[in-house]
Short mmCIF file of C-alpha atoms in Angstrom, two decimals:
data_model
loop_
_atom_site.label_atom_id
_atom_site.label_comp_id
_atom_site.label_asym_id
_atom_site.label_seq_id
_atom_site.Cartn_x
_atom_site.Cartn_y
_atom_site.Cartn_z
CA MET A 147 0.20 -0.01 -0.34
CA LYS A 148 3.19 2.21 0.63
CA LYS A 149 4.41 1.35 -1.82
CA VAL A 150 1.32 2.90 -4.23
CA ALA A 151 0.77 5.63 -2.73
CA ILE A 152 4.80 6.63 -3.12
CA ILE A 153 3.51 6.32 -6.50
CA LEU A 154 1.07 7.62 -7.08
CA PHE A 155 2.33 10.75 -5.19
CA ALA A 156 5.30 11.18 -7.41
CA LEU A 157 2.33 10.58 -11.09
CA LEU A 158 0.17 13.19 -9.43
CA VAL A 159 3.86 15.23 -9.60
CA PHE A 160 4.99 14.13 -12.87
CA VAL A 161 1.58 15.58 -14.63
CA ASN A 162 1.62 19.02 -11.87
CA GLY A 163 5.26 19.61 -13.78
CA ILE A 164 4.00 18.81 -16.64
CA MET A 165 0.55 20.97 -16.45
CA LEU A 166 2.66 24.14 -14.53
CA THR A 167 5.25 23.67 -17.80
CA PHE A 168 2.12 24.27 -20.19
CA GLN A 169 1.10 27.10 -18.10
CA TYR A 170 3.73 29.04 -18.06
CA HIS A 171 4.26 28.15 -21.95
CA VAL A 172 1.21 30.10 -23.01
CA TYR A 173 1.94 31.96 -20.15
CA SER A 174 5.67 33.03 -21.57
CA ASP A 175 4.19 33.86 -25.30
CA LYS A 176 1.09 36.33 -24.15
CA LEU A 177 3.68 38.18 -22.21
CA ASP A 178 5.62 38.39 -25.14
CA ASP A 179 3.07 39.24 -27.31
CA VAL A 180 2.14 42.03 -24.55
CA ALA A 181 5.21 42.94 -23.01
CA GLN A 182 6.20 46.56 -22.97
CA SER A 183 8.58 47.13 -25.62
CA PHE A 184 11.29 49.68 -26.00
CA ARG A 185 13.81 51.68 -27.98
CA TYR A 186 17.44 52.18 -28.54
CA ASN A 187 20.51 53.05 -30.77
CA GLN A 188 23.23 51.40 -32.45
CA VAL A 189 26.74 51.54 -33.33
CA ILE A 190 28.33 48.72 -35.60
CA ASP A 191 32.07 48.33 -36.28
CA VAL A 192 32.89 45.76 -39.25
CA THR A 193 36.70 45.29 -40.19
CA TYR A 194 36.66 42.44 -42.52
CA GLN A 195 39.84 40.24 -42.23
CA GLY A 196 39.28 37.50 -45.55
CA ASN A 197 38.74 34.32 -43.78
CA LYS A 198 36.10 36.57 -41.45
CA LEU A 199 34.04 39.09 -40.30
CA VAL A 200 35.01 40.25 -36.41
CA ILE A 201 32.13 42.22 -35.64
CA LYS A 202 31.68 45.08 -32.20
CA GLN A 203 28.29 46.13 -31.61
CA THR A 204 27.42 49.08 -28.96
CA PHE A 205 24.26 49.52 -27.96
CA THR A 206 23.04 52.68 -26.10
CA ASN A 207 19.49 53.33 -24.12
CA LEU A 208 19.23 50.37 -22.96
CA PRO A 209 16.74 50.10 -20.22
CA LYS A 210 17.17 48.62 -16.64
CA SER A 211 15.26 45.50 -16.86
CA PRO A 212 16.46 42.32 -18.19
CA VAL A 213 17.41 41.70 -21.99
CA SER A 214 17.36 38.66 -23.92
CA ILE A 215 19.95 38.90 -26.90
CA SER A 216 19.42 36.72 -30.16
CA TRP A 217 22.71 36.12 -31.68
CA PRO A 218 23.78 35.40 -35.58
CA LYS A 219 23.11 32.08 -36.30
CA HIS A 220 26.81 31.24 -37.53
CA ALA A 221 28.67 33.33 -34.82
CA SER A 222 30.18 30.65 -33.28
CA THR A 223 32.83 31.31 -32.66
CA GLY A 224 34.52 35.12 -30.56
CA LYS A 225 31.36 35.40 -28.40
CA LYS A 226 33.07 37.74 -25.55
CA CYS A 227 32.71 41.08 -24.27
CA VAL A 228 35.39 43.70 -25.35
CA LYS A 229 38.46 44.79 -23.74
CA ASP A 230 40.21 48.32 -23.93
CA ALA A 231 44.44 47.92 -24.12
CA ALA A 232 44.43 47.08 -19.91
CA GLY A 233 42.78 44.03 -20.56
CA ASP A 234 39.24 45.65 -18.07
CA ALA A 235 36.43 44.74 -19.34
CA VAL A 236 34.00 48.15 -21.30
CA ASN A 237 30.42 48.52 -20.39
CA CYS A 238 30.01 44.93 -20.10
CA GLU A 239 29.46 44.86 -16.21
CA ARG A 240 25.72 43.22 -17.71
CA LEU A 241 25.97 40.79 -19.86
CA ASP A 242 25.89 36.90 -17.99
CA LYS A 243 27.45 34.46 -18.11
CA THR A 244 25.64 32.67 -20.65
CA MET A 245 25.78 35.63 -22.94
CA THR A 246 22.35 35.39 -23.05
CA GLN A 247 20.88 38.35 -21.54
CA PHE A 248 21.72 41.57 -20.63
CA LYS A 249 21.28 41.39 -16.52
CA LYS A 250 19.08 43.95 -14.50
CA GLY A 251 21.15 46.89 -14.02
CA GLU A 252 22.12 50.41 -14.21
CA SER A 253 24.66 51.05 -17.90
CA ALA A 254 22.45 51.81 -20.20
CA THR A 255 25.56 51.23 -22.85
CA GLN A 256 26.50 47.99 -23.30
CA GLN A 257 29.32 46.17 -25.55
CA ILE A 258 29.09 42.40 -27.55
CA GLN A 259 31.76 41.26 -30.01
CA TYR A 260 31.65 38.30 -32.68
CA THR A 261 33.10 36.63 -35.54
CA ILE A 262 30.90 35.77 -38.83
CA PRO A 263 33.06 32.42 -40.21
CA LEU A 264 33.84 33.47 -44.81
CA LYS A 265 35.64 30.70 -46.10
CA LYS A 266 35.87 31.87 -49.24
CA GLY A 267 36.24 35.44 -47.50
CA MET A 268 33.30 38.12 -49.39
CA THR A 269 31.57 36.72 -52.66
CA SER A 270 30.70 40.18 -54.94
CA GLU A 271 27.09 39.82 -55.29
CA LYS A 272 26.41 37.33 -52.37
CA LEU A 273 24.14 39.13 -49.71
CA LEU A 274 25.21 38.27 -46.05
CA THR A 275 21.92 37.54 -44.20
CA ASN A 276 21.14 37.91 -39.49
CA ILE A 277 24.45 38.30 -39.19
CA PHE A 278 24.25 40.83 -36.46
CA ALA A 279 22.52 40.45 -32.77
CA THR A 280 18.96 42.31 -31.91
CA LEU A 281 18.02 42.46 -28.77
CA LYS A 282 14.40 40.81 -28.04
CA ARG A 283 11.29 43.19 -28.29
CA GLY A 284 13.50 45.94 -28.26
CA ILE A 285 13.23 48.56 -31.68
CA VAL A 286 16.52 50.55 -32.96
CA MET A 287 15.52 53.74 -33.39
CA GLN A 288 19.29 54.88 -34.77
CA THR A 289 22.02 52.77 -36.56
CA GLN A 290 25.68 53.66 -37.21
CA VAL A 291 27.53 50.98 -39.37
CA HIS A 292 31.90 51.19 -39.36
CA ILE A 293 33.23 49.22 -42.34
CA THR A 294 37.30 48.68 -41.72
CA ASP A 295 38.29 46.71 -44.95
CA GLU A 296 41.63 45.28 -43.67
CA LYS A 297 42.82 43.19 -46.66
CA ARG A 298 41.51 46.14 -49.38
CA ILE A 299 39.17 44.35 -51.89
CA GLY A 300 37.68 47.91 -53.48
CA GLY A 301 34.29 47.57 -54.38
CA GLN A 302 31.54 48.38 -52.86
CA TRP A 303 29.69 47.29 -49.23
CA PHE A 304 25.55 48.16 -49.02
CA THR A 305 24.22 48.06 -45.66
CA GLY A 306 20.68 49.32 -46.24
CA LEU A 307 21.89 52.72 -44.28
CA PRO A 308 23.08 55.89 -46.29
CA ASN A 309 26.22 55.58 -47.24
CA ILE A 310 27.88 59.18 -45.39
CA ALA A 311 31.65 58.47 -46.52
CA THR A 312 33.97 56.17 -47.88
CA LYS A 313 37.66 56.82 -48.50
CA LYS A 314 40.72 55.27 -49.44
CA MET A 315 43.84 54.52 -46.78
CA THR A 316 47.53 53.50 -46.66
CA LEU A 317 46.69 49.89 -45.29
CA ILE A 318 42.08 50.05 -44.99
CA ASP A 319 39.41 51.48 -47.05
CA TYR A 320 36.32 52.32 -44.53
CA SER A 321 32.69 52.24 -44.97
CA TYR A 322 30.59 54.75 -43.06
CA PHE A 323 26.44 53.93 -42.87
CA SER A 324 24.27 56.07 -40.67
CA GLY A 325 20.69 55.97 -40.81
CA LYS A 326 17.29 55.14 -39.31
CA GLY A 327 15.98 51.51 -37.48
CA ALA A 328 18.14 48.36 -37.69
CA VAL A 329 20.46 46.39 -41.07
CA TYR A 330 19.25 43.28 -41.50
CA GLU A 331 21.99 41.99 -43.43
CA LEU A 332 26.02 43.37 -45.57
CA TYR A 333 26.32 43.14 -49.42
CA TRP A 334 29.08 44.01 -51.30
CA GLN A 335 30.44 43.85 -55.29
CA LYS A 336 33.03 44.46 -57.48
CA LYS A 337 31.95 46.82 -59.49
CA PRO A 338 31.05 49.94 -57.78
CA MET A 339 27.40 50.73 -59.54
CA LYS A 340 26.45 54.15 -60.02
CA LYS A 341 22.87 56.50 -58.37
CA ALA A 342 20.54 56.80 -60.62
CA PHE A 343 18.31 57.96 -57.87
CA THR A 344 18.40 59.59 -54.33
CA SER A 345 16.95 60.67 -51.60
CA ASP A 346 15.41 60.68 -47.86
CA GLU A 347 14.00 57.03 -47.66
CA VAL A 348 15.75 55.45 -50.96
CA THR A 349 18.97 55.65 -52.53
CA ILE A 350 18.83 53.65 -56.61
CA TYR A 351 21.47 52.13 -58.38
CA GLY A 352 21.97 51.25 -61.59
CA ARG A 353 21.25 52.27 -65.35
CA GLY A 354 19.52 54.79 -66.41
CA ILE A 355 17.59 57.50 -65.62
CA VAL A 356 14.40 57.30 -62.83
CA THR A 357 11.72 58.86 -64.67
CA GLU A 358 8.85 61.43 -62.84
CA LYS A 359 6.67 59.30 -63.05
CA MET A 360 8.44 56.87 -61.34
CA GLN A 361 9.98 59.85 -58.34
CA LYS A 362 6.82 60.96 -57.99
CA ALA A 363 5.36 57.15 -56.84
CA LEU A 364 7.85 56.88 -55.23
CA SER A 365 7.63 59.84 -52.32
CA ASN A 366 4.80 58.34 -51.69
CA THR A 367 5.12 55.30 -50.35
CA ALA A 368 7.15 57.34 -47.65
CA MET A 369 5.47 56.95 -43.98
CA ASN A 370 5.89 57.90 -39.94
CA ASN A 371 9.00 56.35 -39.59
CA SER A 372 10.29 54.87 -42.81
CA ASN A 373 13.75 53.85 -43.12
CA HIS A 374 15.90 54.48 -45.78
CA LEU A 375 16.72 51.50 -48.36
CA ASP A 376 19.58 50.55 -51.08
CA ILE A 377 17.71 49.67 -54.37
CA ILE A 378 19.73 47.69 -56.97
CA GLN A 379 19.54 46.66 -60.04
CA THR A 380 20.90 43.20 -61.08
CA ASN A 381 19.58 40.18 -62.51
CA ASN A 382 20.74 38.39 -59.65
CA LEU A 383 17.32 38.80 -57.62
CA GLN A 384 17.52 38.23 -53.60
CA ASP A 385 15.18 38.66 -50.55
CA GLY A 386 16.63 41.52 -48.27
CA TYR A 387 14.82 43.51 -46.00
CA ARG A 388 16.41 47.39 -46.57
CA ILE A 389 18.98 45.96 -49.51
CA LEU A 390 15.90 45.44 -52.57
CA PHE A 391 17.16 42.95 -55.86
CA VAL A 392 15.53 44.76 -59.04
CA LYS A 393 16.03 43.86 -63.03
CA ASN A 394 14.09 46.36 -63.90
CA ILE A 395 14.02 50.06 -61.71
CA THR A 396 11.60 52.10 -64.24
CA ASP A 397 9.00 49.13 -63.01
CA MET A 398 5.78 50.91 -61.40
CA ARG A 399 5.81 47.98 -59.30
CA LEU A 400 9.18 49.00 -57.09
CA ALA A 401 7.22 51.42 -55.28
CA GLU A 402 5.34 48.52 -53.36
CA GLN A 403 8.54 46.32 -53.04
CA ILE A 404 9.83 49.42 -50.86
CA ALA A 405 6.74 50.13 -48.97
CA VAL A 406 5.45 46.32 -47.98
CA ASN A 407 9.75 46.05 -47.13
CA GLN A 408 9.93 48.98 -45.10
CA VAL A 409 6.57 47.90 -43.92
CA LYS A 410 8.10 44.04 -42.30
CA GLN A 411 11.09 46.75 -41.04
CA ASN A 412 8.99 47.21 -38.46
CA TYR A 413 6.56 45.19 -37.92
CA THR A 414 6.45 41.18 -37.06
CA PHE A 415 3.62 39.29 -39.46
CA THR A 416 3.16 35.84 -38.01
CA GLY A 417 -0.04 33.85 -40.13
CA THR A 418 -0.85 35.77 -43.89
CA SER A 419 1.68 36.41 -46.33
CA TRP A 420 -0.74 39.88 -47.61
CA LEU A 421 -1.09 41.62 -44.41
CA PRO A 422 2.15 43.39 -45.54
CA ALA A 423 0.67 44.66 -48.08
CA VAL A 424 -2.19 45.79 -45.80
CA VAL A 425 -0.66 47.32 -43.47
CA ALA A 426 1.56 49.42 -45.82
CA SER A 427 -1.23 50.46 -48.35
CA PHE A 428 -3.25 52.42 -45.49
CA LEU A 429 -0.43 53.99 -44.24
CA THR A 430 0.52 55.81 -47.44
CA GLY A 431 -2.96 55.56 -48.74
CA ASP A 432 -2.12 53.92 -51.60
CA LYS A 433 -3.21 50.04 -52.27
CA TYR A 434 -0.82 47.65 -53.08
CA GLY A 435 -0.97 43.27 -53.76
CA ASP A 436 -2.95 41.73 -54.90
CA GLN A 437 -6.47 42.30 -56.54
CA LYS A 438 -8.31 40.45 -53.61
CA THR A 439 -5.47 42.31 -50.69
CA LYS A 440 -6.52 46.22 -53.19
CA GLU A 441 -10.45 44.69 -52.86
CA MET A 442 -9.96 44.40 -48.54
CA VAL A 443 -8.29 48.24 -48.27
CA THR A 444 -10.99 49.88 -50.60
CA THR A 445 -13.67 47.71 -48.14
CA LEU A 446 -12.66 49.00 -46.20
CA ASP A 447 -12.15 52.27 -46.86
CA ASP A 448 -15.46 53.24 -48.13
CA PHE A 449 -17.24 52.33 -44.93
CA MET A 450 -14.61 54.44 -43.07
CA THR A 451 -15.35 57.85 -41.89
CA ASP A 452 -12.08 60.29 -42.06
CA ALA A 453 -12.33 59.98 -38.67
CA GLN A 454 -11.55 56.72 -38.15
CA LYS A 455 -9.39 56.52 -40.87
CA ASN A 456 -7.11 58.91 -38.47
CA THR A 457 -7.63 56.59 -36.24
CA TRP A 458 -6.85 53.41 -37.93
CA LYS A 459 -4.00 54.43 -38.99
CA ASN A 460 -1.98 55.78 -35.81
CA GLY A 461 -2.70 52.13 -34.22
CA LEU A 462 -1.21 50.40 -37.30
CA GLU A 463 1.65 52.57 -36.09
CA SER A 464 0.77 52.09 -32.37
CA LEU A 465 2.02 48.17 -33.11
CA GLU A 466 5.56 48.99 -34.76
CA GLY A 467 7.51 46.05 -33.21
CA GLN A 468 4.06 44.00 -32.19
CA LYS A 469 3.88 40.11 -33.81
CA ILE A 470 1.42 41.47 -36.60
CA SER A 471 -1.93 38.69 -37.32
CA THR A 472 -5.56 38.86 -38.74
CA SER A 473 -6.83 38.44 -34.86
CA LYS A 474 -4.63 41.52 -33.03
CA LEU A 475 -5.73 43.28 -36.95
CA ASP A 476 -9.32 42.85 -36.56
CA LYS A 477 -9.10 43.29 -32.98
CA LEU A 478 -7.47 47.45 -33.69
CA LEU A 479 -10.05 46.89 -36.32
CA GLY A 480 -12.94 46.34 -33.65
CA GLN A 481 -11.93 49.49 -31.39
CA THR A 482 -11.34 51.42 -34.02
CA LEU A 483 -15.06 51.06 -35.62
CA ASP A 484 -16.78 50.49 -31.66
CA SER A 485 -18.30 47.07 -33.66
CA ALA A 486 -16.63 43.69 -33.08
CA THR A 487 -15.33 41.97 -36.49
CA SER A 488 -13.38 39.16 -37.88
CA TYR A 489 -12.59 41.30 -41.78
CA PHE A 490 -9.16 39.87 -41.59
CA THR A 491 -9.45 36.50 -40.32
CA MET A 492 -12.25 36.27 -42.45
CA ASN A 493 -10.89 36.68 -45.56
CA ALA A 494 -8.17 34.93 -44.17
CA GLN A 495 -9.33 31.17 -44.71
CA SER A 496 -11.77 32.82 -47.38
CA LYS A 497 -9.96 32.51 -50.88
CA LYS A 498 -12.91 35.43 -52.55
CA VAL A 499 -13.08 38.71 -50.30
CA ALA A 500 -15.14 38.25 -46.96
CA PRO A 501 -17.81 40.83 -46.17
CA LEU A 502 -17.52 43.98 -43.83
CA LEU A 503 -19.40 41.35 -41.21
CA PHE A 504 -20.63 42.73 -38.03
CA GLU A 505 -20.10 40.76 -34.23
CA ASP A 506 -22.75 40.60 -31.03
CA SER A 507 -20.21 40.35 -28.88
CA ARG A 508 -22.49 39.09 -26.26
CA THR A 509 -21.63 35.59 -23.74
CA ILE A 510 -24.12 33.53 -25.58
CA TYR A 511 -26.25 31.00 -23.66
CA VAL A 512 -28.24 28.39 -25.08
CA ASN A 513 -30.58 26.52 -22.86
CA LYS A 514 -28.19 28.17 -19.21
CA VAL A 515 -25.51 26.43 -21.16
CA GLU A 516 -22.71 28.94 -22.31
CA GLN A 517 -21.54 28.73 -25.71
CA LYS A 518 -17.66 29.57 -26.72
CA ASN A 519 -18.20 29.19 -30.71
CA MET A 520 -21.36 31.10 -30.94
CA GLN A 521 -21.88 33.42 -33.72
CA VAL A 522 -23.97 36.58 -34.53
CA ILE A 523 -23.53 38.82 -36.63
CA LEU A 524 -25.09 41.77 -38.48
CA LYS A 525 -25.22 42.29 -41.51
CA ASP A 526 -27.92 44.40 -43.67
CA GLY A 527 -29.91 45.05 -40.62
CA ARG A 528 -30.85 40.94 -40.32
CA VAL A 529 -29.08 38.92 -37.17
CA LEU A 530 -27.54 36.01 -37.99
CA TYR A 531 -27.08 32.82 -36.02
CA ALA A 532 -23.67 30.44 -36.66
CA ALA A 533 -26.04 28.01 -38.15
CA GLU A 534 -24.29 24.78 -37.38
CA ALA A 535 -22.50 25.71 -33.66
CA LEU A 536 -25.97 26.68 -32.68
CA PHE A 537 -27.83 22.76 -34.07
CA ASP A 538 -25.14 21.03 -33.14
CA THR A 539 -26.01 22.68 -29.42
CA LEU A 540 -29.05 21.56 -29.78
CA GLY A 541 -29.35 18.14 -30.38
CA TYR A 542 -29.60 18.78 -34.87
CA THR A 543 -28.10 17.34 -37.47
CA ALA A 544 -27.50 20.46 -40.38
CA LYS A 545 -25.40 20.31 -42.75
CA LYS A 546 -25.11 20.47 -46.90
CA GLY A 547 -26.53 18.34 -48.84
CA ASN A 548 -27.54 17.56 -53.13
CA ASN A 549 -30.69 19.77 -52.84
CA GLY A 550 -29.54 22.34 -50.34
CA TYR A 551 -29.25 22.65 -46.28
CA TYR A 552 -31.11 20.07 -44.75
CA VAL A 553 -31.47 19.84 -40.80
CA SER A 554 -32.75 17.24 -38.62
CA ASN A 555 -33.02 15.08 -36.09
CA LYS A 556 -35.35 12.01 -35.20
CA SER A 557 -38.88 13.79 -35.26
CA GLN A 558 -38.18 17.01 -37.58
CA HIS A 559 -36.54 16.83 -40.88
CA TYR A 560 -36.28 20.59 -42.73
CA ARG A 561 -34.61 21.18 -45.87
CA PHE A 562 -34.29 24.59 -47.26
CA PRO A 563 -33.69 25.02 -50.73
CA MET A 564 -31.33 27.95 -50.69
CA SER A 565 -31.73 28.81 -54.98
CA SER A 566 -36.01 28.97 -54.33
CA ALA A 567 -38.81 30.32 -52.35
CA PHE A 568 -40.06 26.96 -50.35
CA TYR A 569 -38.92 24.66 -47.40
CA VAL A 570 -40.04 21.74 -46.91
CA TYR A 571 -40.46 20.03 -43.41
CA ASN A 572 -41.29 16.67 -42.72
CA ASN A 573 -41.63 16.08 -46.82
CA LYS A 574 -44.29 18.74 -47.47
CA ARG A 575 -43.01 21.84 -48.97
CA TYR A 576 -43.95 25.44 -47.63
CA ASP A 577 -43.45 28.71 -49.54
CA ILE A 578 -41.55 32.22 -47.97
CA ALA A 579 -40.52 35.48 -49.38
CA SER A 580 -37.36 35.74 -47.57
CA GLN A 581 -34.38 32.56 -47.32
CA PRO A 582 -34.38 31.31 -43.66
CA PHE A 583 -30.64 30.56 -44.31
CA GLU A 584 -28.00 33.04 -45.94
CA VAL A 585 -24.29 31.19 -46.81
CA ILE A 586 -21.40 34.03 -45.49
CA ASN A 587 -17.42 32.99 -46.56
CA GLY A 588 -18.64 29.60 -46.44
CA HIS A 589 -20.22 29.15 -43.38
CA TYR A 590 -24.30 28.82 -43.18
CA TYR A 591 -25.65 31.57 -40.52
CA ILE A 592 -29.94 31.61 -39.86
CA GLU A 593 -31.99 34.38 -39.86
CA GLU A 594 -32.98 35.16 -36.13
CA THR A 595 -36.65 35.54 -37.51
CA TRP A 596 -36.97 31.92 -39.09
CA LEU A 597 -35.07 30.90 -35.55
CA LEU A 598 -38.09 31.89 -34.33
CA ARG A 599 -40.01 31.56 -36.42
CA LEU A 600 -39.13 27.59 -37.27
CA PHE A 601 -37.23 26.31 -34.09
CA GLY A 602 -39.62 27.42 -31.45
CA ALA A 603 -36.10 29.90 -30.29
CA ASP A 604 -36.61 32.30 -26.96
CA ILE A 605 -34.29 34.91 -27.15
CA GLN A 606 -33.33 37.71 -24.25
CA LYS A 607 -31.37 40.15 -24.54
CA ALA A 608 -29.14 41.37 -22.39
CA ASP A 609 -26.13 44.40 -21.69
CA LYS A 610 -23.61 41.39 -21.20
CA ARG A 611 -25.34 37.69 -22.87
CA ILE A 612 -28.08 36.24 -25.25
CA ASP A 613 -30.28 33.33 -24.34
CA ILE A 614 -32.15 31.01 -25.98
CA THR A 615 -33.72 29.26 -25.02
CA ILE A 616 -35.74 26.64 -26.81
CA SER A 617 -37.54 23.85 -25.20
CA ASP A 618 -38.25 19.88 -25.49
CA ASP A 619 -41.67 20.39 -27.31
CA ALA A 620 -40.38 21.75 -30.05
CA LEU A 621 -37.41 19.79 -29.98
CA LYS A 622 -39.65 16.17 -30.67
#
């Protein structure tokens, strides 16, 4: 008996440990999404030594709270505090022994150093990505990059930041870049390129002349806090954030590429490929993406008042540095329009453009049982209830068939042809003036008056809940 008790106790400890671990991860995920972000500046010193890049990165304006460090994937060697000539640590007192975070402390400036190995040295026209350290939840406001080329390979360096100076010296070549935002990549090519166009937002390197029409289109892409981009004309196309590669610098789609890439720098998008184009469209006032995305933007643009448009845009800007999903945009849109909606989530689930619908946010109870998955929407003055979830709760089987939509239990059998002005109940036909059901985004909804009429429902509405009651007699 004692042995059984010990086994049971060990099992409970094990299960409890699993539950605590699960709860911790759920909590951590939520915390990560809503935790307060911070803003910092950085100086990056890159020294090219032929077979490696030695990078010293200085972070300033750090918060006093602990900050997690995300090291570059290829920075497998040379991780350390920066040492001065006397061998003492300089501004590294907050770096913990595992070198995974800056501990809580007063020093707002910290330095780290690491090495990126290059087996064959710098390869012309090869984009190096994710080679710089980042700070979790941190938003980079300003970056300076100093490149010291000890091998004097010549050519031209690009970072996406504006190039401030380039000098050839006796022992080294030196390039200096400075501007707003973070740096994500490093690019070098042997043959220098001429500037075809330059502005505060973009520098285009390539052949030919950027037309006045293109210049106007490029100027429209400027957003609040937009970061500078380098555009390089080449046949060797690669994916970059602040360095874009295009075959034709006169292509009008270039303006869209710039706007979308600027947005990708400021937000982390999850789940849906068209989200960056949607956000870029609202921040610039233009329409980007495929036909569906443009129609979605047009739908909201036509619906919103000028005041709502400003509130919506300000709301998008306030999400900078956060993870952006369809549900997060739905929440912001609901706050903007003062009505709950799943507009973006529905469009993520549909190939066609889903309509802009508003939802009743009150909790639904069916026969006094709370319904977690029940949805009530408002459309064209009609109140519609999600049919499948509702009828499943009531003990009906509801499904689409060859000749319409079928709802049935042991004694009641309905068929709704959907395309004709009648329905069939227990093999008897009844004419109707309007359709009881409507299909929205592939899902069936029943209109409230028909729910009352056909299924004998009693619906009571309060400030925070809707009670749907159907008697046993009605279900027979």
